[in-house]
Coordinates of C-alpha atoms and ligand atoms in Angstrom, one line a residue:
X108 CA -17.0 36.4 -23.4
X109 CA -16.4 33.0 -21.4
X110 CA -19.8 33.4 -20.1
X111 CA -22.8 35.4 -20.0
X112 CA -26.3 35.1 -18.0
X113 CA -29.4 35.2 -20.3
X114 CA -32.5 34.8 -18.5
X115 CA -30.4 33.6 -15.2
X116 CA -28.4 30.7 -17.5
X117 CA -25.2 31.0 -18.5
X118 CA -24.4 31.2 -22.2
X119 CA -20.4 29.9 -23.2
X120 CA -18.5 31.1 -25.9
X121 CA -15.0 28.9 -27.1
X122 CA -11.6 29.6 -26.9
X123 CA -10.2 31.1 -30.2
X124 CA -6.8 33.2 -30.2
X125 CA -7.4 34.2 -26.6
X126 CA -11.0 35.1 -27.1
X127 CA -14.0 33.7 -26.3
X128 CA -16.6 33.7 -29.3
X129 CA -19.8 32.1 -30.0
X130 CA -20.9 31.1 -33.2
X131 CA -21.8 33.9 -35.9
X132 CA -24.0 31.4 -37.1
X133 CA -25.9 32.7 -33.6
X134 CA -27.0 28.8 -32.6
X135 CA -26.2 27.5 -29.3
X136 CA -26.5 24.0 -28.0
X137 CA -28.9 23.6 -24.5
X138 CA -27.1 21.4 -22.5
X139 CA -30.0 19.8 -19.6
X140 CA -28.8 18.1 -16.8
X141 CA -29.2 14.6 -16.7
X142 CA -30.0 14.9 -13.1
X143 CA -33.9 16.6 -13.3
X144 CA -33.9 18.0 -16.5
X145 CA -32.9 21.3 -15.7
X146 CA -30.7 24.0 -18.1
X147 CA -27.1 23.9 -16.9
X148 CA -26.1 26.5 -19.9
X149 CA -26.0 27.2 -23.4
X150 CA -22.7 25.8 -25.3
X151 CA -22.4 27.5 -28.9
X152 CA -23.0 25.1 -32.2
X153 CA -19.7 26.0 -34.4
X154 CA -19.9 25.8 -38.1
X155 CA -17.1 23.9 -40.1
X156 CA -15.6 27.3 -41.1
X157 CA -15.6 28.3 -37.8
X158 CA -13.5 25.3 -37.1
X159 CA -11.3 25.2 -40.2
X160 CA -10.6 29.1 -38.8
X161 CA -9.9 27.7 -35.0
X162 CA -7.5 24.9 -36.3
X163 CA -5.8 27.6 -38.8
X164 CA -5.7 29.8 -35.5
X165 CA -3.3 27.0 -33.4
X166 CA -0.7 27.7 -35.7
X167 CA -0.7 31.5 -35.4
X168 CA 1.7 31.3 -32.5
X169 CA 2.5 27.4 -32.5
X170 CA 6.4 28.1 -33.3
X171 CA 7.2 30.5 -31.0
X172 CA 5.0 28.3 -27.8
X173 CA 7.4 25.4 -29.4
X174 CA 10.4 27.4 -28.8
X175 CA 10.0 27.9 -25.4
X176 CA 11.5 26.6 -22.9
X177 CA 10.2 23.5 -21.3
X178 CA 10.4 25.0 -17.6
X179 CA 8.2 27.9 -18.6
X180 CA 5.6 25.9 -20.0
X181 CA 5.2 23.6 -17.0
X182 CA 5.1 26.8 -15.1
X183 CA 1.8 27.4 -16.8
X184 CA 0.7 23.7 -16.0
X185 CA 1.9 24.1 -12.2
X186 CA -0.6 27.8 -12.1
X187 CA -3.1 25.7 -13.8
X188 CA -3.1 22.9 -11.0
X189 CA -3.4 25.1 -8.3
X190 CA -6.5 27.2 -10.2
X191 CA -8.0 24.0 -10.5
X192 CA -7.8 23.3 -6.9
X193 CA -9.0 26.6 -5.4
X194 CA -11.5 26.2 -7.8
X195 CA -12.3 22.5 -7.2
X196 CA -15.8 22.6 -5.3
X197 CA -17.2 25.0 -7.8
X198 CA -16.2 22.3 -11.1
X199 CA -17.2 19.6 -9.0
X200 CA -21.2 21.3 -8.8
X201 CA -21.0 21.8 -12.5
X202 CA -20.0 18.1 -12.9
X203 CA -22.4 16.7 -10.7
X204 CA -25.2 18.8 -12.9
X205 CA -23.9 18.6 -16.0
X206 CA -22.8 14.5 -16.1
X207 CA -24.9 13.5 -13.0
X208 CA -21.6 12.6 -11.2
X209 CA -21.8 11.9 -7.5
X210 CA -20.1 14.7 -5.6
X211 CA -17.4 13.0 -4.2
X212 CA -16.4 11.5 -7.3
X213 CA -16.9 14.5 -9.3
X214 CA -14.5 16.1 -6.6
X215 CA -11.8 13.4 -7.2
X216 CA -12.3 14.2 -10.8
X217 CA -10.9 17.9 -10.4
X218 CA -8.5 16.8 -8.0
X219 CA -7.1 14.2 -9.5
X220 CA -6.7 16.4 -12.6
X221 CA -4.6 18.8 -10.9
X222 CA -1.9 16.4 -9.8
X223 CA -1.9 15.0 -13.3
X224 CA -0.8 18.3 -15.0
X225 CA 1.6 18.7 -12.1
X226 CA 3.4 15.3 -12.8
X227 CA 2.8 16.2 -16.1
X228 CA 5.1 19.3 -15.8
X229 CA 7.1 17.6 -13.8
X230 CA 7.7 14.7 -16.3
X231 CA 8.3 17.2 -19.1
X232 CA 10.9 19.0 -17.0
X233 CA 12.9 15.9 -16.4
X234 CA 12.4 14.2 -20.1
X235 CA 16.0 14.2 -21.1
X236 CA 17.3 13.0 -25.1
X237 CA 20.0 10.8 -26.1
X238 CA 23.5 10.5 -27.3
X239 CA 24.2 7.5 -29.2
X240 CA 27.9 6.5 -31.0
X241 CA 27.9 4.7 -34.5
X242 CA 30.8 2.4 -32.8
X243 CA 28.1 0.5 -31.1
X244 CA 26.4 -0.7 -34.6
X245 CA 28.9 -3.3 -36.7
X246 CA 31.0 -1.1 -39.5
X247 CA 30.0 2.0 -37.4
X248 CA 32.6 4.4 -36.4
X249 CA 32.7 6.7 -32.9
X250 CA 33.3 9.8 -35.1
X251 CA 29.3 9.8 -35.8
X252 CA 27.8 10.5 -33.3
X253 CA 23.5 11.2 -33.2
X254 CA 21.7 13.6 -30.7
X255 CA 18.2 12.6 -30.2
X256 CA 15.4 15.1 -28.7
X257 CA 12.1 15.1 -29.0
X258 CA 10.3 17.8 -30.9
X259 CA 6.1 18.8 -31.1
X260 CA 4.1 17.3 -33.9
X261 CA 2.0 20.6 -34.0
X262 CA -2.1 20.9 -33.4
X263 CA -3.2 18.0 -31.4
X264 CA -7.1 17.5 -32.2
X265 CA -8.2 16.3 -28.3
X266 CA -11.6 14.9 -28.8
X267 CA -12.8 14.0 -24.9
X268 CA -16.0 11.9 -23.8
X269 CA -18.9 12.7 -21.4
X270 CA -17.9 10.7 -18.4
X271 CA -14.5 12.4 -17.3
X272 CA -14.5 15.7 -19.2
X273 CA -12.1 17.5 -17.1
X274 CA -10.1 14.7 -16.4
X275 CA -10.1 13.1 -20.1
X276 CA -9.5 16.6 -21.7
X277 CA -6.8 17.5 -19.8
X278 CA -5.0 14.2 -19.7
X279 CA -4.8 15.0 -23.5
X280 CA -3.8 19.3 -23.0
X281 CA -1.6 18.5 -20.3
X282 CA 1.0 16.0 -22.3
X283 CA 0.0 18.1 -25.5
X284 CA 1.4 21.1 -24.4
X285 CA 4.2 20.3 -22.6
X286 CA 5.6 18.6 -25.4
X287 CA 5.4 22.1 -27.6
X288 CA 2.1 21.3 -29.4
X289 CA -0.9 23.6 -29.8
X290 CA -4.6 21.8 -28.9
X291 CA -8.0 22.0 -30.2
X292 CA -10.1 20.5 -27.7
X293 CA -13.5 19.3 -29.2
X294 CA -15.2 18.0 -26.0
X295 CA -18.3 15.5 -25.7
X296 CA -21.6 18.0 -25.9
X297 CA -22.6 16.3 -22.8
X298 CA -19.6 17.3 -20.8
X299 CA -18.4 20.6 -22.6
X300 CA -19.6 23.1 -20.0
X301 CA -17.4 21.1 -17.5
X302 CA -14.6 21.2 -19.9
X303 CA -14.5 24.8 -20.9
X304 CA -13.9 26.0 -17.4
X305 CA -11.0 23.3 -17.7
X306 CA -10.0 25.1 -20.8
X307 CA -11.1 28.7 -18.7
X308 CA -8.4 28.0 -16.1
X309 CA -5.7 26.9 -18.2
X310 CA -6.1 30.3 -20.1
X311 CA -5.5 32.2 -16.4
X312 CA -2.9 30.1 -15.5
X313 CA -0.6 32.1 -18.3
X314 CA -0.9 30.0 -22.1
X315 CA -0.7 32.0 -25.0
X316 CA -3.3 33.1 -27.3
X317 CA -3.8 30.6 -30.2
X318 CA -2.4 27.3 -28.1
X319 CA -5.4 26.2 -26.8
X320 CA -8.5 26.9 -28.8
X321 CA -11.9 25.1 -27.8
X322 CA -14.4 23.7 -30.2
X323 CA -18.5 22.6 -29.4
X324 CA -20.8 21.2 -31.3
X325 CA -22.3 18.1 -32.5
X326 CA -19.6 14.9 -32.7
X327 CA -22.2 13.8 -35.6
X328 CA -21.6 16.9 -37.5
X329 CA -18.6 18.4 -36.6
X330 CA -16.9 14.6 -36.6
X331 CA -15.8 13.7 -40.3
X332 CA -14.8 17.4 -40.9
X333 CA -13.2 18.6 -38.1
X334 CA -11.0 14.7 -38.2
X335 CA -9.8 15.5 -41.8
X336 CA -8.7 18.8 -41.5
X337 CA -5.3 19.4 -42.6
X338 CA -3.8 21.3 -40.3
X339 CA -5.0 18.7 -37.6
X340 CA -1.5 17.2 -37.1
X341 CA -2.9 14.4 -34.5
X342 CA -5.5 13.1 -33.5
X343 CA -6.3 11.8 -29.6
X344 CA -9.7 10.7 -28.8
X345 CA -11.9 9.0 -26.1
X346 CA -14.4 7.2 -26.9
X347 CA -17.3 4.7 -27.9
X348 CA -15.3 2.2 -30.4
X349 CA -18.1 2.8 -33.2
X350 CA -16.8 6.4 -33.2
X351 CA -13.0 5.9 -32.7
X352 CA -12.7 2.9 -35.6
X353 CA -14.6 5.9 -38.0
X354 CA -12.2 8.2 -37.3
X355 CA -9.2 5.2 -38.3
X356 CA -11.1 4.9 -41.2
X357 CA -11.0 8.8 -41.7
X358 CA -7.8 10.1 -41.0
X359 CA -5.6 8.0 -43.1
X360 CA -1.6 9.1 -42.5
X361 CA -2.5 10.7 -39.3
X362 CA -1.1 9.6 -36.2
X363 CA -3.6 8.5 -33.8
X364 CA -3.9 8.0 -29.9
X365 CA -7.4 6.3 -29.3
X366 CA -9.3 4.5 -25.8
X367 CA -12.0 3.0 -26.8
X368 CA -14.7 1.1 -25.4
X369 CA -14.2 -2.1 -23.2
X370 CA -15.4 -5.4 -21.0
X371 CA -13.6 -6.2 -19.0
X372 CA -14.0 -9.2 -16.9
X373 CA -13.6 -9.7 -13.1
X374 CA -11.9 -13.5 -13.0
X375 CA -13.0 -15.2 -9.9
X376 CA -10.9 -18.3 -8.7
X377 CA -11.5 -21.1 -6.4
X378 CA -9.3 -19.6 -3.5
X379 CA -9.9 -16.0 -3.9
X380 CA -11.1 -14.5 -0.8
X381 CA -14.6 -13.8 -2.0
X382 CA -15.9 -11.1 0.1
X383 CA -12.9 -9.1 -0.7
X384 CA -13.5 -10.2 -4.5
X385 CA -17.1 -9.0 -3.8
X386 CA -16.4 -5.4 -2.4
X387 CA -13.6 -4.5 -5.1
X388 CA -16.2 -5.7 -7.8
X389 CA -18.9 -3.8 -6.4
X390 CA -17.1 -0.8 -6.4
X391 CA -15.7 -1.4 -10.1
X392 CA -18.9 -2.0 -11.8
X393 CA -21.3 0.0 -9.9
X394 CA -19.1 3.6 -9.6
X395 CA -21.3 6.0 -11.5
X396 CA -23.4 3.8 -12.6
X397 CA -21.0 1.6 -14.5
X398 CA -20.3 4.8 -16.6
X399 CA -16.6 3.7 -16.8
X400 CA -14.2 2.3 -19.7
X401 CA -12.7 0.9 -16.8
X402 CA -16.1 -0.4 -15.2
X403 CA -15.7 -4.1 -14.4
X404 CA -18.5 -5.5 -17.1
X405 CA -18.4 -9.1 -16.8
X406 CA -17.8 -11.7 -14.0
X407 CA -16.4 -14.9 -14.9
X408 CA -16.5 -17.1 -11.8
X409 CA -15.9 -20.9 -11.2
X410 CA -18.8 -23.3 -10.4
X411 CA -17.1 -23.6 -7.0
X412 CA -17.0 -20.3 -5.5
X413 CA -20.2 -18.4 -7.5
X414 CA -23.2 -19.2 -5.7
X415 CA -21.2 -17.7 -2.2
X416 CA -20.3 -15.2 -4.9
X417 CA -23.6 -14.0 -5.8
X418 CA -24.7 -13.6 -2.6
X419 CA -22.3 -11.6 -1.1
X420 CA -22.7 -9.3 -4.5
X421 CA -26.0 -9.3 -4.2
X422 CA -26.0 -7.8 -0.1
X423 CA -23.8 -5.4 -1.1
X424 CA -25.5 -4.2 -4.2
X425 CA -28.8 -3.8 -2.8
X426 CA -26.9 -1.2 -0.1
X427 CA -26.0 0.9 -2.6
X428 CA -27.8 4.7 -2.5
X429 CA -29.6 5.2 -5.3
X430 CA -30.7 8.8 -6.7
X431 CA -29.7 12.1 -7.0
X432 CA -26.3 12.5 -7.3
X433 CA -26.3 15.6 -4.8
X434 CA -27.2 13.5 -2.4
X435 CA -23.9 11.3 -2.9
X436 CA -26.1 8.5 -4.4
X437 CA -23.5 6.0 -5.8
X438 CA -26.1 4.8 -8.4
X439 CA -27.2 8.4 -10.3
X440 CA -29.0 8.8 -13.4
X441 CA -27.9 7.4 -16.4
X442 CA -26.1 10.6 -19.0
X443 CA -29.4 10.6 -21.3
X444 CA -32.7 8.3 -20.8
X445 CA -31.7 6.6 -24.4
X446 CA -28.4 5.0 -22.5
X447 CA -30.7 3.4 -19.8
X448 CA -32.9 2.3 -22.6
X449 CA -30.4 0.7 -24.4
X450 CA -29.2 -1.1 -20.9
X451 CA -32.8 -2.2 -20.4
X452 CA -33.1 -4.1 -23.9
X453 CA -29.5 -5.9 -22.8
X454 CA -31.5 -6.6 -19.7
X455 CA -34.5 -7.9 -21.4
X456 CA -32.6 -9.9 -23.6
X457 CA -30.8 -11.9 -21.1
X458 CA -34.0 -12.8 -19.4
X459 CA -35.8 -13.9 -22.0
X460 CA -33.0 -16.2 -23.0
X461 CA -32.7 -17.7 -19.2
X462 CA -30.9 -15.5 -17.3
X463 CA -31.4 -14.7 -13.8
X464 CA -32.3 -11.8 -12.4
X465 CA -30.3 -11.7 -8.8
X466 CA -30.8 -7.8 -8.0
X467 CA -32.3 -4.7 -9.7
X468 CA -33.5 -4.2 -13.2
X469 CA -36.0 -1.4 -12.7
X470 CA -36.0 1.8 -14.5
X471 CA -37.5 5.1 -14.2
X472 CA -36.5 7.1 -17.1
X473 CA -32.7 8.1 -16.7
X474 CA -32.2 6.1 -13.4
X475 CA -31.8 2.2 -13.7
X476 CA -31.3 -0.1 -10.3
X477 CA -28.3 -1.8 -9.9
X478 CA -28.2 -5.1 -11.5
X479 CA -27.0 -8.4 -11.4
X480 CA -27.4 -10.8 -14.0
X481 CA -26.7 -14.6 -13.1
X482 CA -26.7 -17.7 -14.9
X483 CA -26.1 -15.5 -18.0
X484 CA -24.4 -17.5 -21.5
X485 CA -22.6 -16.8 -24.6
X486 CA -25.3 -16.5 -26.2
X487 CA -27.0 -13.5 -24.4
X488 CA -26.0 -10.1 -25.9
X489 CA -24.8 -8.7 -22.2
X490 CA -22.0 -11.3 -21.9
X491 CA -20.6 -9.3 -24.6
X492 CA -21.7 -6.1 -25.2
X493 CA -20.9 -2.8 -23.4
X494 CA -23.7 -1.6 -21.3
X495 CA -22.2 1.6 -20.0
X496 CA -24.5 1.2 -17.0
X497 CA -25.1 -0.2 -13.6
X498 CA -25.6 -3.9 -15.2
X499 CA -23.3 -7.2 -14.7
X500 CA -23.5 -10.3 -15.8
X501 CA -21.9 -13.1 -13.9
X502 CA -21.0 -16.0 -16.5
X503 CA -20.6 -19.2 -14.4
X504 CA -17.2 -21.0 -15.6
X505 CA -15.7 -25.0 -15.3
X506 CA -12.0 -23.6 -14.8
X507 CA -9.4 -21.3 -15.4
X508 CA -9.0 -22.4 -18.7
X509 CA -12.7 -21.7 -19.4
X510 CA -12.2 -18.3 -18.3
X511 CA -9.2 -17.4 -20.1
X512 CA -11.4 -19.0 -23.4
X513 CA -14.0 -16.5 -22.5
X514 CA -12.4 -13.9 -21.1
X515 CA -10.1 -13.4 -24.9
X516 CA -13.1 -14.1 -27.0
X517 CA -14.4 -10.9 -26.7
X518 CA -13.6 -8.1 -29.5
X519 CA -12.7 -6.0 -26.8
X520 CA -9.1 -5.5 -24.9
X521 CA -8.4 -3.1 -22.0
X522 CA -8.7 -4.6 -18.7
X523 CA -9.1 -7.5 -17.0
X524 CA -8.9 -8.5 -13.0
X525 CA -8.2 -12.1 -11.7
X526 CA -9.0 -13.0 -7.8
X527 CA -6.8 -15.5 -6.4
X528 CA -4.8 -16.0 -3.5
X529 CA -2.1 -18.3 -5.6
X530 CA 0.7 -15.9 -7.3
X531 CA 1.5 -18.6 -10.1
X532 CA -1.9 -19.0 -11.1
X533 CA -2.2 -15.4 -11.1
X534 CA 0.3 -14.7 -13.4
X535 CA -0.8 -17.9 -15.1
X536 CA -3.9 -16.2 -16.1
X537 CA -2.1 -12.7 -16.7
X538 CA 0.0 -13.9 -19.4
X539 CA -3.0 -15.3 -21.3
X540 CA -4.9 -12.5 -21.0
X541 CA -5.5 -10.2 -24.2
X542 CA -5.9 -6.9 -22.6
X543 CA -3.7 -4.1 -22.2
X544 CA -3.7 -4.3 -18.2
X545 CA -4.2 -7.1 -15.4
X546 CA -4.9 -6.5 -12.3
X547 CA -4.0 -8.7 -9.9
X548 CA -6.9 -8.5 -6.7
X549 CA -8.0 -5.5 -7.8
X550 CA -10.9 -3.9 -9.0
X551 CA -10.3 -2.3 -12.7
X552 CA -9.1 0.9 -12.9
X553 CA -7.1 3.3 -15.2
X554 CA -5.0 5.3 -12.2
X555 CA -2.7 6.5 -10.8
X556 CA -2.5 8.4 -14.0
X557 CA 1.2 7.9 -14.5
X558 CA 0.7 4.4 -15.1
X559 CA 1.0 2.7 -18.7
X560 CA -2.8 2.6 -19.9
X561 CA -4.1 1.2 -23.0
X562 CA -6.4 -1.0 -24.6
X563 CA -5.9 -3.6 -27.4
X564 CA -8.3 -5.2 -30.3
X565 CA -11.1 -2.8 -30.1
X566 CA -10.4 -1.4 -27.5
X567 CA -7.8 0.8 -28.7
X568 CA -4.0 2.0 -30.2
X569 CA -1.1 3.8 -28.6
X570 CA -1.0 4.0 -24.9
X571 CA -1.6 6.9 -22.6
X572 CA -0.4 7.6 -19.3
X573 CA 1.8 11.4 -19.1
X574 CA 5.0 10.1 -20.1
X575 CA 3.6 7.1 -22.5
X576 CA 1.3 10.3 -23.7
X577 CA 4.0 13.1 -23.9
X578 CA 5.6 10.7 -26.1
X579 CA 2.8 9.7 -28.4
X580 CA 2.7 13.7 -28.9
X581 CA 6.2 14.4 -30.2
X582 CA 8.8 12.6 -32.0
X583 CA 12.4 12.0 -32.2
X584 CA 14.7 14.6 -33.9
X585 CA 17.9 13.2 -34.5
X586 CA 21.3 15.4 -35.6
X587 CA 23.8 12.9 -36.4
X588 CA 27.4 15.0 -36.4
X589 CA 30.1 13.6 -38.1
X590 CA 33.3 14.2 -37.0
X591 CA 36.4 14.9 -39.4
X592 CA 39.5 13.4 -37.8
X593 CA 42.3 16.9 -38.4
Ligands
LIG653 P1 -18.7 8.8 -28.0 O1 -20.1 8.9 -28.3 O2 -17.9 8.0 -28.9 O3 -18.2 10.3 -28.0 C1 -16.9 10.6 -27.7 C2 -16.5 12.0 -28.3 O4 -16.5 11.8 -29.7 C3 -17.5 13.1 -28.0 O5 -16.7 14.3 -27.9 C4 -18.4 13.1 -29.2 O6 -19.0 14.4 -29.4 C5 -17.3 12.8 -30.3 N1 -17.9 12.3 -31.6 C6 -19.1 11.8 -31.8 N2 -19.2 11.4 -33.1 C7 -18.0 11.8 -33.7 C8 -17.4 11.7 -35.0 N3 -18.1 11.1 -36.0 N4 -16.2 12.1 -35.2 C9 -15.5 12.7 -34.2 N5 -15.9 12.8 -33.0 C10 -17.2 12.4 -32.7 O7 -18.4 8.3 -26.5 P2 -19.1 8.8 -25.1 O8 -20.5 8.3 -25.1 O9 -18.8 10.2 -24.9 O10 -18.3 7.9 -24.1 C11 -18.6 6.6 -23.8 C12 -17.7 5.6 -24.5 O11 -16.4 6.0 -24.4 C13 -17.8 4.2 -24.0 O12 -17.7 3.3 -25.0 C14 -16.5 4.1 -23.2 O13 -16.0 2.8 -23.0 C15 -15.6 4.9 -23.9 N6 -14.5 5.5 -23.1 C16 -13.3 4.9 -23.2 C17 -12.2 5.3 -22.4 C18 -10.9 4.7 -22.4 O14 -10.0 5.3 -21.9 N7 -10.7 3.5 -23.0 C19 -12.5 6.3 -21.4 C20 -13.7 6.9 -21.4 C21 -14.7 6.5 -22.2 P3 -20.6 14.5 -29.1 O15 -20.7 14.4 -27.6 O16 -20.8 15.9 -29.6 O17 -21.3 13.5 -29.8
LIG654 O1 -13.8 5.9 -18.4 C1 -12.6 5.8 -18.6 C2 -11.6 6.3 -17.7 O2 -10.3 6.4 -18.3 C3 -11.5 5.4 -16.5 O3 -10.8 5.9 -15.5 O4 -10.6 3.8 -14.1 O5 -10.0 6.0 -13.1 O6 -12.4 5.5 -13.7 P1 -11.0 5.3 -14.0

């Protein structure tokens, strides 16, 4: 049973060895949209047996899904790509429901997913291994000679967040299984409903019984067990920071692949062109509702350019459609009313220590304006905390130098953008920053999904991205043969 309708909801069981089961324990999660409070379904609330059985389950048929041949596994990825398309507009509704996604984003989402486990395949396909000769290394000799490949680690734990469940599960299955490993997908409870058809599809498209199982239930209970389980062979997760340094803390020996939280800043130079510095920040902080690792979180602009700044930010903020997310409101409501809370106090804070309030700040439960903060300091809890929410502060900076200063003192590491017509000063900056990425007059962003992505300090380890990823998920085997001269 995928899915069942009990009094016109549907009810979802999880993946386990090609069956879909709900918990014997009989409890089920309700999962209300964010949007009006409505029941979008009924996810099932596994007990740690039930998951020490699903992880014990992955290795029922792990060997022989290892053994196959690379082509036939991305054949399964390729069905999967095209299920996910035909079946794009009805994953995109569920999204929009379930995460209070804007429908052409939520679109994207499923899209975007498809060609990922397509390159994916692809990529696996054309991974090749190595041949290297002793000779090269001093006191080496040609007659040893080492074949490298790479082989599975075995079950990959996938833990995915609420704001790209489809997208941020499979970006961990995809790589996963090409590489020969078997998955246990534990998605966000906000965002599982969404994920399990993700997890629904890749079962049509053809993957064995066992390789992909599914887990739901509460990160708060489920977390610490499910993360020490021995037969969990690696661990890739996305998420808050609070929750991914716990799991470090947990999982001692086991590899890890984590994104975490971020802030990334938005540099704004002198000779940028500001209203095309204005339109690509607009779009990079305010995309649902800020809701983004990637969200651009902070501005750091000279004294020079950020009063014309603000003011261009501020006419194209207030044109942003606010609402309901069917409506193709850019500015939805927030995942859960607590998360627009928690924005509000960052709000609050920043005003009563002098900040000004350029645009937005109101709130009616769930659903927070979009904000602009100016004038806002070091001291103020928004220049360096996360809002995950439709709030920016704009911290007013002497020079480049001041920006770099600020820009690296935060514990945070993924991104960063600088806007400037001058190339040396660009790369000036880019060299200084600590982030895993900088982009150069551009807005923030993790794609295209082939691309290196990762965050340093707390804002991660390892690096994603489907080859980067593929790799993370196996390792080298080396035979070294050593040749007898007759
Ligand atoms: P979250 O609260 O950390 O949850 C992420 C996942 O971890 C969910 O599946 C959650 O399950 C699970 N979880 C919760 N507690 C756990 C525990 N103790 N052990 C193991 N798993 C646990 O994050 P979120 O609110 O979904 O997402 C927002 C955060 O993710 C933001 O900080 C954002 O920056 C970050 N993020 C980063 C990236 C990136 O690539 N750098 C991408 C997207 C999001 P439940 O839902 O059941 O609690
Ligand atoms: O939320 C985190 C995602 O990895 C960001 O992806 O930049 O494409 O929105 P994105």
């Amino acid at each position: 049973m995928f899915q069942r309708l009990q009094e016109g909801h549907p009810v979802y069981g999880n993946l386990m060895g090609g069956r879909w089961i709900t918990s014997q324990s009989g409890k089920f999660i309700d999962i209300h949209s964010p949007v009006d409070g409505s029941l979008v379904g009924k996810i099932p609330a596994m007990t740690q047996e039930e998951v020490a059985a699903s992880i014990q389950d992955t290795k029922t048929h792990l060997k022989e899904w290892a053994a196959m041949p690379v082509f036939e596994r991305a054949n399964i990825l390729h069905r999967a790509a095209t299920l996910l398309e035909e079946r794009a507009k009805e994953l995109a509704e569920i999204l929009v429901m379930e995460i209070a996604k804007d429908r052409k984003s939520a679109l994207s989402e499923v899209t975007r997913t498809a060609d990922l486990l397509r390159y994916t395949a692809d990529m696996g396909k054309s991974l090749e291994g190595q041949a290297m000769s002793g000779e090269n290394f001093p006191g080496g000799s040609p007659d040893k000679i080492s074949f490298v490949t790479r082989v599975p680690l075995g079950t990959v734990l996938a833990i995915s967040p609420f704001n790209y469940p489809v997208n941020l599960s499979a970006s961990k299955i995809g790589p996963a299984l090409i590489g020969g490993n078997a998955v246990l997908l534990k998605p966000a409870t906000q965002g599982a409903i969404s994920a399990l058809h993700l997890a629904k599809i890749i079962q049509e498209a053809g993957l064995p019984d066992g390789i992909l199982n599914t887990v739901t239930g509460r990160g708060s209970q489920l977390g610490d067990f499910i993360v020490t389980q021995e037969g969990i062979d690696f661990i890739n997760f996305t998420g808050s920071t609070e929750v991914g340094m716990r799991i470090s803390q947990l999982s001692a020996m086991r590899p890890l692949l984590m994104e975490l939280g971020g802030k990334d800043a938005a540099i704004v130079l002198e000779d940028a062109d500001l209203d095309f510095a204005a339109e690509n920040i607009v779009s990079g902080a305010y995309s649902y509702s800020g809701q983004r690792c990637t969200a651009v979180k902070r501005i750091l602009a000279t004294d020079q350019v950020a009063d014309d700044l603000v003011e261009k930010l501020k006419k194209r903020i207030e044109a942003l459609p606010v609402g309901d997310p069917r409506d193709n409101a850019v500015i939805t409501p927030l995942i859960s009313e607590r998360a627009a809370e928690s924005a509000q106090e960052l709000i609050e804070d920043a005003l009563d220590k002098g900040a000004k309030l350029v645009t937005g700040g109101q709130r009616e439960k769930n659903l927070l304006t979009p904000t602009l903060l100016d004038f806002v300091t070091a001291e103020m809890d928004v220049a360096w905390e996360e809002p995950f929410a439709p709030v920016l502060p704009v911290i007013r900076v002497k020079d480049v130098e001041d920006a770099i200063q600020i820009a690296n003192r935060s514990e945070y590491g993924l991104q960063s953008s600088v806007f400037t017509h001058n190339i040396d000063q660009a790369f000036y900056v880019a060299r200084r920053l600590e982030v895993g990425t900088v982009q150069i007059n551009n807005k923030t962003e993790r794609g295209p999904d082939h691309f290196p992505f990762l965050g340093v300090k707390a804002s991660g380890m390892g690096t994603q991205g489907v080859r980067y990823s593929i790799e993370a998920m196996t390792r080298p085997k080396v035979i070294a043969l050593n040749l007898q001269n007759p």
